[in-house]
PDB file of C-alpha atoms in Angstrom:
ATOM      1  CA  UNK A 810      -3.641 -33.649 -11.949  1.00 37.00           C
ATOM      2  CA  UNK A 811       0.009 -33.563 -13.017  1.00 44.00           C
ATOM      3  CA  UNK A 812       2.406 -34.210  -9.534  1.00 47.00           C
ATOM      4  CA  UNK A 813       4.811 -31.069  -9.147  1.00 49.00           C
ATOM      5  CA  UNK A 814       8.345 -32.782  -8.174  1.00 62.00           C
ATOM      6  CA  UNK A 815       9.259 -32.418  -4.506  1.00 77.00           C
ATOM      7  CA  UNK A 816      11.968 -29.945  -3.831  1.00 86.00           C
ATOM      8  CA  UNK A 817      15.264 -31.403  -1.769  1.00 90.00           C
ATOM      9  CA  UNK A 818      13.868 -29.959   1.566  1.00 87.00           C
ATOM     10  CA  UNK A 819      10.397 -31.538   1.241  1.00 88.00           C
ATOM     11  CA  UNK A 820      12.827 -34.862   1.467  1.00 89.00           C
ATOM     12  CA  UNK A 821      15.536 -33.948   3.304  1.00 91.00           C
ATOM     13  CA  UNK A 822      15.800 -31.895   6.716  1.00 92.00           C
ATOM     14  CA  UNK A 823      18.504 -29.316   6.645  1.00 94.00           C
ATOM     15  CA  UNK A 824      20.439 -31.616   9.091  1.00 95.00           C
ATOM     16  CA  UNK A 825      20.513 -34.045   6.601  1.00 93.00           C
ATOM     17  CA  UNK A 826      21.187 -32.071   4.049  1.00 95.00           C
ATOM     18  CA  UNK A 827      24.421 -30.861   6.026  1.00 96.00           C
ATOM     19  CA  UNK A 828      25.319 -34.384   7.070  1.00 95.00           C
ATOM     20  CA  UNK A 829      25.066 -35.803   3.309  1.00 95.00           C
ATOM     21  CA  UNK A 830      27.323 -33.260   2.343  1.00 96.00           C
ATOM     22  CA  UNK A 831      29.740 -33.224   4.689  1.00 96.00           C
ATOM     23  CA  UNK A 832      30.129 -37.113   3.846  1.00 95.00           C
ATOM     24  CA  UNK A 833      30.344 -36.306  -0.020  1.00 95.00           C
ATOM     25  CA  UNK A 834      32.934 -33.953   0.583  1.00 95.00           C
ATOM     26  CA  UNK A 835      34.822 -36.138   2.978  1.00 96.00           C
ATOM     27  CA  UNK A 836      35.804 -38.395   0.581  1.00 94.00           C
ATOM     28  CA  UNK A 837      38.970 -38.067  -1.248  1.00 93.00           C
ATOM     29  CA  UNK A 838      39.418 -37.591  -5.408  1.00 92.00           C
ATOM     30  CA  UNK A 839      39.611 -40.717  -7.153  1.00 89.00           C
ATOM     31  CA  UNK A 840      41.432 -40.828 -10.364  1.00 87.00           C
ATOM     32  CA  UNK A 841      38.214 -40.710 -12.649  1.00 87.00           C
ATOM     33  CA  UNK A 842      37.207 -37.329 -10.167  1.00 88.00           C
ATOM     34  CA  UNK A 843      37.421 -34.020 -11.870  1.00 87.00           C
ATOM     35  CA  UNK A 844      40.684 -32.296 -10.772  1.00 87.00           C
ATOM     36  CA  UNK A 845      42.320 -35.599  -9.602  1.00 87.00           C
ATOM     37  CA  UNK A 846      44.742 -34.630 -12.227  1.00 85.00           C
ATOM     38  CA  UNK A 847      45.783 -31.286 -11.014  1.00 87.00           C
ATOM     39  CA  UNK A 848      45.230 -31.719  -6.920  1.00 88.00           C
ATOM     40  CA  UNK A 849      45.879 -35.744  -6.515  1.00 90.00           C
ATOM     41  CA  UNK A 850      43.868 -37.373  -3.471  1.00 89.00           C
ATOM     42  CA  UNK A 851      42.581 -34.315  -1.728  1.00 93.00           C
ATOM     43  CA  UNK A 852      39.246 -34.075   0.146  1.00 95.00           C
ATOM     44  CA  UNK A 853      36.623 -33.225  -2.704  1.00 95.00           C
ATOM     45  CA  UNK A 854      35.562 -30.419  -0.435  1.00 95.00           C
ATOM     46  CA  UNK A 855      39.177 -29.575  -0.049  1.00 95.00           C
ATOM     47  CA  UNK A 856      39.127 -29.629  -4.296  1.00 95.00           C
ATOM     48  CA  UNK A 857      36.169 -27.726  -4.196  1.00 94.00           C
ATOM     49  CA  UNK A 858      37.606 -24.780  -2.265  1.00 93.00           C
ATOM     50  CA  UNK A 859      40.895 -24.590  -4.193  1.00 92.00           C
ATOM     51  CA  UNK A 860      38.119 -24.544  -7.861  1.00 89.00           C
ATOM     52  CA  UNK A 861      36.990 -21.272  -6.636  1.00 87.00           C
ATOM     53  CA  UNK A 862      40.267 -19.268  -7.447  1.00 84.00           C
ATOM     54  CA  UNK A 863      39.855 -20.568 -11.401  1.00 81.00           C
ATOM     55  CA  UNK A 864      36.350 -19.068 -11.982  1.00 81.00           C
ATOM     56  CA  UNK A 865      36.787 -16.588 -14.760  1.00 78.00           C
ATOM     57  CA  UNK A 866      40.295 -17.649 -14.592  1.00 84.00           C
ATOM     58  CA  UNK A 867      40.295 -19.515 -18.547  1.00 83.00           C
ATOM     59  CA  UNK A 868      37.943 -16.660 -19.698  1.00 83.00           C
ATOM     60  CA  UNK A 869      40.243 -13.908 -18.594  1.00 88.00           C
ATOM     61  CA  UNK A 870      43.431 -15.507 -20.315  1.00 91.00           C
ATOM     62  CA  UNK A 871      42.127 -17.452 -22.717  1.00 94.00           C
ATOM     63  CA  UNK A 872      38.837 -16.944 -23.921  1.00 95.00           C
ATOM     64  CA  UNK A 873      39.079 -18.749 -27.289  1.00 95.00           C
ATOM     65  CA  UNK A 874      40.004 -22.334 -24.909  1.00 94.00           C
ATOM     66  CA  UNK A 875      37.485 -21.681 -22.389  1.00 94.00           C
ATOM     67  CA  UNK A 876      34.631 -21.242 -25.283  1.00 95.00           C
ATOM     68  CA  UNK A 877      36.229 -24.644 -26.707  1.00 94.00           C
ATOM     69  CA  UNK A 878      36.165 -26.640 -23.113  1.00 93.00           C
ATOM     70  CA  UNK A 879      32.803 -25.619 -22.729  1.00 93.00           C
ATOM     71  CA  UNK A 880      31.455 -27.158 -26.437  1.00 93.00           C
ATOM     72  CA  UNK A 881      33.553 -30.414 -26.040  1.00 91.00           C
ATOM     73  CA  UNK A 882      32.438 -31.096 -22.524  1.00 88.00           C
ATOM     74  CA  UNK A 883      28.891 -31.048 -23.453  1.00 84.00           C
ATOM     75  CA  UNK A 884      27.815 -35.040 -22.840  1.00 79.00           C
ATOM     76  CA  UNK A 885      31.849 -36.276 -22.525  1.00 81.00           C
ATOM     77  CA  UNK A 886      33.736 -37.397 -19.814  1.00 78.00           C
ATOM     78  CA  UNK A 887      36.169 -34.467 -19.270  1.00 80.00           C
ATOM     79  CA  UNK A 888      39.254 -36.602 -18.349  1.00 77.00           C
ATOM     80  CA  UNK A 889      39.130 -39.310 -20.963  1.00 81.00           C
ATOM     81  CA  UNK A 890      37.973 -37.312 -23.702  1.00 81.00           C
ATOM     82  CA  UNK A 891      37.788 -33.559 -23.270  1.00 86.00           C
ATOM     83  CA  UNK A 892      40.937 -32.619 -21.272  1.00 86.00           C
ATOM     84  CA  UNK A 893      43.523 -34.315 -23.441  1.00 89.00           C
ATOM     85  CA  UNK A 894      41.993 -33.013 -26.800  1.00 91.00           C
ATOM     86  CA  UNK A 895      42.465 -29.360 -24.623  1.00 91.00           C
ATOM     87  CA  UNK A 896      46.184 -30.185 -23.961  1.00 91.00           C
ATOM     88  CA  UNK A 897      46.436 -30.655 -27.909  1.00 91.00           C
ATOM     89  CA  UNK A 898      45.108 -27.707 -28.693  1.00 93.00           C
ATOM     90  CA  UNK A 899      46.948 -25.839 -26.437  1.00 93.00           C
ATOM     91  CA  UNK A 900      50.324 -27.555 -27.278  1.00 94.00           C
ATOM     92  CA  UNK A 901      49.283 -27.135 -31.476  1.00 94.00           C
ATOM     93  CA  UNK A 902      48.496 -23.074 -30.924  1.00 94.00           C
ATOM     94  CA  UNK A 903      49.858 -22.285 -28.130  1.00 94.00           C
ATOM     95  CA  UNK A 904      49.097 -18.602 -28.942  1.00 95.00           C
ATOM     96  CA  UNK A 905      45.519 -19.027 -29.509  1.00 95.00           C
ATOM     97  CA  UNK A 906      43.406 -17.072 -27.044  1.00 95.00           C
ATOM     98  CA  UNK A 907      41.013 -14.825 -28.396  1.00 95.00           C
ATOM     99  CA  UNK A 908      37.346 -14.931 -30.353  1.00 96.00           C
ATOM    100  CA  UNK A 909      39.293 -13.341 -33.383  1.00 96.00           C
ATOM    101  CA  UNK A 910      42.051 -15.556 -33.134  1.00 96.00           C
ATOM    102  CA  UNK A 911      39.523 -18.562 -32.869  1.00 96.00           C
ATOM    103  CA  UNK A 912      37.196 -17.119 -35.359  1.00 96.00           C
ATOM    104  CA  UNK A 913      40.790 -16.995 -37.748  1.00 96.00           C
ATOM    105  CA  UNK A 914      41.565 -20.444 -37.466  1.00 95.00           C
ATOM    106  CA  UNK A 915      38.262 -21.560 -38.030  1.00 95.00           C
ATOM    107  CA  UNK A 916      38.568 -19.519 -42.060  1.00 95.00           C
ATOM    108  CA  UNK A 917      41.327 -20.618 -42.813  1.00 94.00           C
ATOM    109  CA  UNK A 918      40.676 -24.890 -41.514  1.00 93.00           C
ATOM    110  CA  UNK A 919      38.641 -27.133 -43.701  1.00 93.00           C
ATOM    111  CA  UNK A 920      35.765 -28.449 -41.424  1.00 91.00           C
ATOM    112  CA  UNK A 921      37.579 -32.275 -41.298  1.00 91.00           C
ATOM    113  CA  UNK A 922      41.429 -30.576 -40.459  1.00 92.00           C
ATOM    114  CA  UNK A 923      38.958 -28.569 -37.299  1.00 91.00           C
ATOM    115  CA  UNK A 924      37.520 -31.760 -36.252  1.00 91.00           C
ATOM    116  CA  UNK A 925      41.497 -33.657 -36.219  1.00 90.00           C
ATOM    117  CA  UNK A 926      42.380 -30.578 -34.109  1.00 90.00           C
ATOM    118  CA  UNK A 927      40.077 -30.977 -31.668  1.00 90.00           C
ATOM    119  CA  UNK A 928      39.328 -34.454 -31.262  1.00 87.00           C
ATOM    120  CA  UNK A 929      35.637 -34.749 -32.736  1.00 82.00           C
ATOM    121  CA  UNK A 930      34.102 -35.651 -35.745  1.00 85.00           C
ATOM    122  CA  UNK A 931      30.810 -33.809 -35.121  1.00 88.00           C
ATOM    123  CA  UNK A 932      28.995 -31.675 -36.972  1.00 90.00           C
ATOM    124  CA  UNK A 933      26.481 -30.566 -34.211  1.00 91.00           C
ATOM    125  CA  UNK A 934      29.413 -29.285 -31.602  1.00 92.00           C
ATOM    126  CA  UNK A 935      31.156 -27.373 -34.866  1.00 94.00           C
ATOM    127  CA  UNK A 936      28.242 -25.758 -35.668  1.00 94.00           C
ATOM    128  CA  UNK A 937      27.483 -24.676 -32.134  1.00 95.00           C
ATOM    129  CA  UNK A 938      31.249 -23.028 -31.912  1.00 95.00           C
ATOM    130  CA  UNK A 939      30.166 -21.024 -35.089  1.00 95.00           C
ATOM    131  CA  UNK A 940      27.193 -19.809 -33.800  1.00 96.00           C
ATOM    132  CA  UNK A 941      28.540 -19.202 -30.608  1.00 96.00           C
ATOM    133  CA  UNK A 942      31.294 -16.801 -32.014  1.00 96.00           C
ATOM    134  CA  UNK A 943      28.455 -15.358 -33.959  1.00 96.00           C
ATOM    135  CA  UNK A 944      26.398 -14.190 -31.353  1.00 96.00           C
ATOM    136  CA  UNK A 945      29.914 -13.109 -28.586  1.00 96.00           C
ATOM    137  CA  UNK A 946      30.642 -10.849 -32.207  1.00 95.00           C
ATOM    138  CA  UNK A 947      26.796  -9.709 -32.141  1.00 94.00           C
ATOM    139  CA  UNK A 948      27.208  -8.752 -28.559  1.00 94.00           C
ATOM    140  CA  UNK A 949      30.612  -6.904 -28.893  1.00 91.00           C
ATOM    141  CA  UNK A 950      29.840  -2.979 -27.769  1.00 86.00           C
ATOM    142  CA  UNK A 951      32.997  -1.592 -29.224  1.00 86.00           C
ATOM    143  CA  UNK A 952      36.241  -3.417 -31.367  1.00 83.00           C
ATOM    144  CA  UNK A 953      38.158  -2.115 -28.115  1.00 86.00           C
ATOM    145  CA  UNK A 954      36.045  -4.442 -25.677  1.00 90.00           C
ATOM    146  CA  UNK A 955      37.194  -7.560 -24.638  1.00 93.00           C
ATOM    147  CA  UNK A 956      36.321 -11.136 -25.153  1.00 94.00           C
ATOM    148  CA  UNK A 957      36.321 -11.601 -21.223  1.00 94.00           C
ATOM    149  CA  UNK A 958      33.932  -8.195 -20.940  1.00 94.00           C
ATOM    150  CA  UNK A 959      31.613  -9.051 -23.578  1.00 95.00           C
ATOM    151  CA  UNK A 960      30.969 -12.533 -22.637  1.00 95.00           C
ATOM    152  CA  UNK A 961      30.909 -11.499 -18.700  1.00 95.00           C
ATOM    153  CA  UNK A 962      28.572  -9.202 -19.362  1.00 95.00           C
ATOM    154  CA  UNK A 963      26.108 -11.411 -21.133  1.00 96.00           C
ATOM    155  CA  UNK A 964      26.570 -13.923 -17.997  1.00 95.00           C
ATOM    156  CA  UNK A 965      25.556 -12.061 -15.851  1.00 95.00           C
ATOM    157  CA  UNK A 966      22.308 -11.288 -17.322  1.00 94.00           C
ATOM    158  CA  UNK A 967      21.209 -14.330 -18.633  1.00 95.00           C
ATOM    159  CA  UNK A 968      17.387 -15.119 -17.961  1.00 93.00           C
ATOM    160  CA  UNK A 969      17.379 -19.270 -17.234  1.00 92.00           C
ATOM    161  CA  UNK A 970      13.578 -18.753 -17.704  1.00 92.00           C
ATOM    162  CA  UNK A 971      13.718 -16.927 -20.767  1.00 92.00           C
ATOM    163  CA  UNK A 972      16.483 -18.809 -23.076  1.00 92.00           C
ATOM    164  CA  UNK A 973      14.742 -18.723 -26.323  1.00 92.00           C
ATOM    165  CA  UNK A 974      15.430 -14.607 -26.084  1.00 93.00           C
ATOM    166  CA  UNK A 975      19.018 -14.944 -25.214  1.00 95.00           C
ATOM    167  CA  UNK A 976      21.486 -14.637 -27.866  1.00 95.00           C
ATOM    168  CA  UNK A 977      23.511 -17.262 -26.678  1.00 95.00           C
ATOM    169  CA  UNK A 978      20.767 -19.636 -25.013  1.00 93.00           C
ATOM    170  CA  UNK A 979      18.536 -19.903 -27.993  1.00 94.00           C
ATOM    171  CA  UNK A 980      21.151 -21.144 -30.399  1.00 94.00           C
ATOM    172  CA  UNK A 981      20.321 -24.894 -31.524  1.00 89.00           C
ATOM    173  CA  UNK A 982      22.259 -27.674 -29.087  1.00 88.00           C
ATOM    174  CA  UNK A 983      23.313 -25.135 -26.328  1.00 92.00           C
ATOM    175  CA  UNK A 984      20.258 -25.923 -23.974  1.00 88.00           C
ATOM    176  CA  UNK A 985      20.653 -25.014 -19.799  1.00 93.00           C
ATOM    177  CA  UNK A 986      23.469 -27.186 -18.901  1.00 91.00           C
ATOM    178  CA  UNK A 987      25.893 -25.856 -21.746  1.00 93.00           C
ATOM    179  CA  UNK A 988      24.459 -22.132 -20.954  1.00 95.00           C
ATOM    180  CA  UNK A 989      25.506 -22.374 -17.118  1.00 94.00           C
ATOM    181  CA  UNK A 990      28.759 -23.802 -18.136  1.00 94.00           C
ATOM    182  CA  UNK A 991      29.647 -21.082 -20.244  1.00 95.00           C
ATOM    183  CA  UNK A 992      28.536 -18.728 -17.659  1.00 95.00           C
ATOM    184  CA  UNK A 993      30.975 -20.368 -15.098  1.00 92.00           C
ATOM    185  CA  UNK A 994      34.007 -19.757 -17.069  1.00 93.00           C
ATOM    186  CA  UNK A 995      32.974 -16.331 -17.789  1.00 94.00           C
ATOM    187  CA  UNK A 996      32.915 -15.561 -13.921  1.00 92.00           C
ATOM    188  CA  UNK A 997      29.947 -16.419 -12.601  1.00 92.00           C
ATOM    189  CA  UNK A 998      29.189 -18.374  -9.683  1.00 90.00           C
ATOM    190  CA  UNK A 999      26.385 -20.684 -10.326  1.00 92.00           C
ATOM    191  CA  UNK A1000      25.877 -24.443 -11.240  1.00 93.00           C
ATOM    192  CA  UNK A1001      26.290 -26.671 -14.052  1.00 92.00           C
ATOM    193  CA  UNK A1002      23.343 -29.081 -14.340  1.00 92.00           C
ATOM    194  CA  UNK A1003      25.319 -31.830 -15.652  1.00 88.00           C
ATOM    195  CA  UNK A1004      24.347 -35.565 -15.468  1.00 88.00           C
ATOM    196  CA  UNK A1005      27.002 -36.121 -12.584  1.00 89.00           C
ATOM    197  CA  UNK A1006      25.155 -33.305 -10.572  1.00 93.00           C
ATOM    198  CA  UNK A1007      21.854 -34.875 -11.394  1.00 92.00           C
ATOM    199  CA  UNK A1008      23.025 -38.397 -10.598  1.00 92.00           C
ATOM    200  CA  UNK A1009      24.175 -37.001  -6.717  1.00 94.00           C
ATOM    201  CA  UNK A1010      21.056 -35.278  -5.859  1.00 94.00           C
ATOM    202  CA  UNK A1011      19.631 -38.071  -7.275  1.00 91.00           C
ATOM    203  CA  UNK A1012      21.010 -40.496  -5.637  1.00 90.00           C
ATOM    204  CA  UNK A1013      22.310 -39.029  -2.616  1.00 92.00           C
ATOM    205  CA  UNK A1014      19.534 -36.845  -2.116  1.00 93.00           C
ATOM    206  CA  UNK A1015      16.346 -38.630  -3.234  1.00 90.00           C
ATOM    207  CA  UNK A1016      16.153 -36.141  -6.033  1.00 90.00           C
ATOM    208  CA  UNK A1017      14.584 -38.318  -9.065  1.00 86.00           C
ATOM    209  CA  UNK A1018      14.306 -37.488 -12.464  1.00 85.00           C
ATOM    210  CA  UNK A1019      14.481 -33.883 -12.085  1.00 90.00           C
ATOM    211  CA  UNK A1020      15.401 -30.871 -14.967  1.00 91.00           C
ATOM    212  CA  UNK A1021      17.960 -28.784 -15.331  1.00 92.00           C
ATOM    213  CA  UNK A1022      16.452 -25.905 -13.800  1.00 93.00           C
ATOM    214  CA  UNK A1023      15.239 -28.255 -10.557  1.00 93.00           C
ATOM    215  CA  UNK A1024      18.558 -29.596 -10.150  1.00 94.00           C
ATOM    216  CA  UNK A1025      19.872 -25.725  -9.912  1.00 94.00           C
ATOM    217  CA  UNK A1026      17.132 -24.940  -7.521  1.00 94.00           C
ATOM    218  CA  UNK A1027      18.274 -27.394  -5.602  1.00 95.00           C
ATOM    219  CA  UNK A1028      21.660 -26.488  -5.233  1.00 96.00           C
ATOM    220  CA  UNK A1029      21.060 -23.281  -4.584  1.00 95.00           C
ATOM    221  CA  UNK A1030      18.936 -24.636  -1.693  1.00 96.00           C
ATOM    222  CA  UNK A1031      21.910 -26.872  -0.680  1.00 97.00           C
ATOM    223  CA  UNK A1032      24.426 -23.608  -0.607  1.00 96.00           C
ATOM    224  CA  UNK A1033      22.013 -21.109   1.233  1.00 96.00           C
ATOM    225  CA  UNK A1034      21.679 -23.930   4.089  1.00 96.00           C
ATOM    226  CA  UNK A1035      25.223 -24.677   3.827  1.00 96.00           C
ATOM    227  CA  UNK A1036      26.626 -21.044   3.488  1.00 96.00           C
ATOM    228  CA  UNK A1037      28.615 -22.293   0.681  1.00 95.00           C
ATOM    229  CA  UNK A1038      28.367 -20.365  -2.843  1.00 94.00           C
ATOM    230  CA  UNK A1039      26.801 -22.382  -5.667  1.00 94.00           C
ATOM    231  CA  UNK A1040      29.879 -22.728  -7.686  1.00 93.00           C
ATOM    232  CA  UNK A1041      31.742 -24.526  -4.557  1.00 95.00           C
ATOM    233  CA  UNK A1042      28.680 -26.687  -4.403  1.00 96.00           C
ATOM    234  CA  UNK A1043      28.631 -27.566  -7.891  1.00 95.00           C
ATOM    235  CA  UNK A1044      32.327 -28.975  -7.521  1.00 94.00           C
ATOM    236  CA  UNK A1045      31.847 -30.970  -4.698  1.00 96.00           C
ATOM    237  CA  UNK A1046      28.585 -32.837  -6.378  1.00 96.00           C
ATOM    238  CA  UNK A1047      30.182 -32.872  -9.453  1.00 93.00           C
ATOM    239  CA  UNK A1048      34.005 -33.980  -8.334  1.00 94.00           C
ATOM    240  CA  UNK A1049      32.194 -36.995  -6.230  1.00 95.00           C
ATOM    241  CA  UNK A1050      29.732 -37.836  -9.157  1.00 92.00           C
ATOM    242  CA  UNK A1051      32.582 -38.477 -11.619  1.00 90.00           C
ATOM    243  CA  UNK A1052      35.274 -39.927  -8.391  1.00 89.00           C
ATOM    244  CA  UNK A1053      32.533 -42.389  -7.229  1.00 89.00           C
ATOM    245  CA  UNK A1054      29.498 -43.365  -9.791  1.00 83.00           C
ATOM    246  CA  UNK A1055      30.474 -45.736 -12.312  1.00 59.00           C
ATOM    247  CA  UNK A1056      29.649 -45.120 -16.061  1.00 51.00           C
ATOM    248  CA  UNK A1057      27.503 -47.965 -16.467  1.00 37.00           C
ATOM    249  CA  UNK A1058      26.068 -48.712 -13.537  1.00 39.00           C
ATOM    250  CA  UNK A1059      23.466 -46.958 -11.632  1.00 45.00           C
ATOM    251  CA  UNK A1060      23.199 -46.503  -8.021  1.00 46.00           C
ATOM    252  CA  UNK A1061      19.247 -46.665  -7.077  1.00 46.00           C
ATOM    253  CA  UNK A1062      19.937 -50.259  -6.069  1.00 53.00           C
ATOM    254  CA  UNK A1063      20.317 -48.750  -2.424  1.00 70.00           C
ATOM    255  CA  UNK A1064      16.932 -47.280  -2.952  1.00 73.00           C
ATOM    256  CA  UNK A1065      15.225 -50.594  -4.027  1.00 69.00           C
ATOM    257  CA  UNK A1066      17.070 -52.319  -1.083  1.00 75.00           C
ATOM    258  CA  UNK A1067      15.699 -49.770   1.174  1.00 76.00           C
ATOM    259  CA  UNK A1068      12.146 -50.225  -0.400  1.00 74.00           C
ATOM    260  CA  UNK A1069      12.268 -54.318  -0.387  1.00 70.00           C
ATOM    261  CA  UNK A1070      12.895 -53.694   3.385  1.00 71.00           C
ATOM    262  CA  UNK A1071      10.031 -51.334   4.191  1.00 72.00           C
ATOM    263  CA  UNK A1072       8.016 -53.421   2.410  1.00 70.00           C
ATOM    264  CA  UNK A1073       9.293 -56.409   4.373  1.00 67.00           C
ATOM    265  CA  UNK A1074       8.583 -54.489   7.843  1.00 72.00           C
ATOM    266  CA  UNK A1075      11.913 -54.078   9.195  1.00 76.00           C
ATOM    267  CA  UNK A1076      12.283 -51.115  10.888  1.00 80.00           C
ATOM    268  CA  UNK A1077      13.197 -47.724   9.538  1.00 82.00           C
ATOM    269  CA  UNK A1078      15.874 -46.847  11.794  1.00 83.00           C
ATOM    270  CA  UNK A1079      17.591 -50.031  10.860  1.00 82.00           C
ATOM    271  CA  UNK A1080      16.841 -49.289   6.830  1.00 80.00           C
ATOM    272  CA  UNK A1081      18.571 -45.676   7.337  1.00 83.00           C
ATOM    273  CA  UNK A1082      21.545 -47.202   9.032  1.00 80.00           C
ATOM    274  CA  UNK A1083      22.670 -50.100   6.667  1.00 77.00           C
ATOM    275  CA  UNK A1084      21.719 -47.752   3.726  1.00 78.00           C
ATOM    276  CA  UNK A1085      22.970 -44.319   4.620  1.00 77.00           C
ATOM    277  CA  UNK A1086      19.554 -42.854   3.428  1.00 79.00           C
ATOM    278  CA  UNK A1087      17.992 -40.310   5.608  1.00 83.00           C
ATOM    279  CA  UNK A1088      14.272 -41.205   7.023  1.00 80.00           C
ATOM    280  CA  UNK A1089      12.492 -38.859   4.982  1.00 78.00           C
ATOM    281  CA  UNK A1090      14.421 -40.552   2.013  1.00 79.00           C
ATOM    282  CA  UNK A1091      12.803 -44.257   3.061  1.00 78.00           C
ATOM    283  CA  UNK A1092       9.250 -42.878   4.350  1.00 78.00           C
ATOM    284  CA  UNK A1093       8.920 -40.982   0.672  1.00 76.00           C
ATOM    285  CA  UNK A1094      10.304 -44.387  -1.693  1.00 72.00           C
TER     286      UNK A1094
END
């Protein structure tokens, strides 16, 4: 028989759960964290509270950017490679806001003057824009409803369960994490199962190998014990995932130190103190 993944309170006790993220969110922005840029060395919980005002915010004003952001962030670092080819854009058209306008551009650009504009050389993200402008144009009730009301309304509807039916979900190299994303900027509050946010429950959680859809579940978990919405979650997993786990290096070496203890016999209370891993965490590696 297959084993169903444990959800994040079959390993962690609410008061653990609390505890772990009141120490993530105690820690201040680094300078790889996102929003270090626009809020310096704040508390990431701090970061995460001011990231609330700006959902919906780059949909309302400028759709066309926020349909962009979400495409180039899709397996990129956003500071070192998606915000600056952003600033570009915005700098190079500074008038460019709407699906029309965006949809305009796109005519009248060869494919290889597109991909100098915005910073990649890939044929998969291009394709996905098109497609993605396809289906907002598909959706569009009326020529007199917005880009913002269009796109909300789809976001608010979507069926995680269901993407193959969704007009947006079921186009080729969108998948769950670029999906949610889209949703976010659109104004929804919900997560973004993105490797950084995987990495943290992972890793700070005991969360291992899970999907996209377990990662949500589990912080949506995180935000009903923490009365916290999932968005301001979200931010504070994903502002210490990219402020505190390096690219390249892994951090289950805590957990394998943890296990080469138990194994050796030394106590668990000692284990969860030089580790920082909760009880449950040692008694399930």
């Amino acid at each position: 028989m297959k084993r169903v993944k444990k959800t994040i309170l079959e390993i962690n006790t609410k008061a653990d759960i609390l505890k772990k993220l009141k120490e993530v969110g105690s820690k201040p922005l680094t300078v790889t964290s996102h929003s270090y840029e626009k809020y310096g060395a704040i508390t990431i919980a701090k970061a995460a509270k001011k990231s609330l005002s700006s959902i919906g915010r780059k949909g309302t004003e400028k759709p066309a950017i926020g349909i962009i952001e979400v495409i180039l962030s899709a397996n990129r670092d956003y500071n070192k490679v998606v915000l600056p080819n952003l600033k570009r854009i915005e700098k190079l058209h500074p008038n460019l806001k709407s699906v029309k306008q965006l949809e305009n551009l796109l005519k009248r650009t060869s494919k290889e003057d597109f991909f100098e504009l915005w910073g990649h050389r890939d044929n998969k993200k291009y394709e996905t824009l098109c497609e993605i402008i396809k289906a907002i144009n598909a959706m569009r009730k009326s020529k007199s409803e917005s880009d913002y009301d269009t796109i909300h309304k789809w976001a608010i509807n979507v069926d995680l369960y269901n993407l193959k039916s969704d007009p947006i979900g079921k186009i080729k190299n969108v998948a769950i994490a670029t999906t949610q994303h889209l949703r976010m900027v659109f104004g929804v509050e919900t997560v973004k199962p993105d490797q950084r946010v995987k990495e943290v429950l992972e890793n700070e959680f005991g969360l291992e190998k899970i999907s996209d859809i377990q990662a949500i579940v589990a912080v949506q978990d995180i935000a009903r014990i923490s009365n916290k919405s999932e968005f301001e979650v979200d931010q504070i997993l994903v502002k210490y995932g990219s402020g505190y786990y390096s690219k390249y290096t892994k951090q289950l070496s805590v957990k394998d130190i943890a296990k080469n203890l138990r194994e050796l016999q030394v106590d668990i209370d000692i284990i969860a103190k030089a580790t920082r891993l909760s009880k449950k965490q040692i008694i399930n590696l």
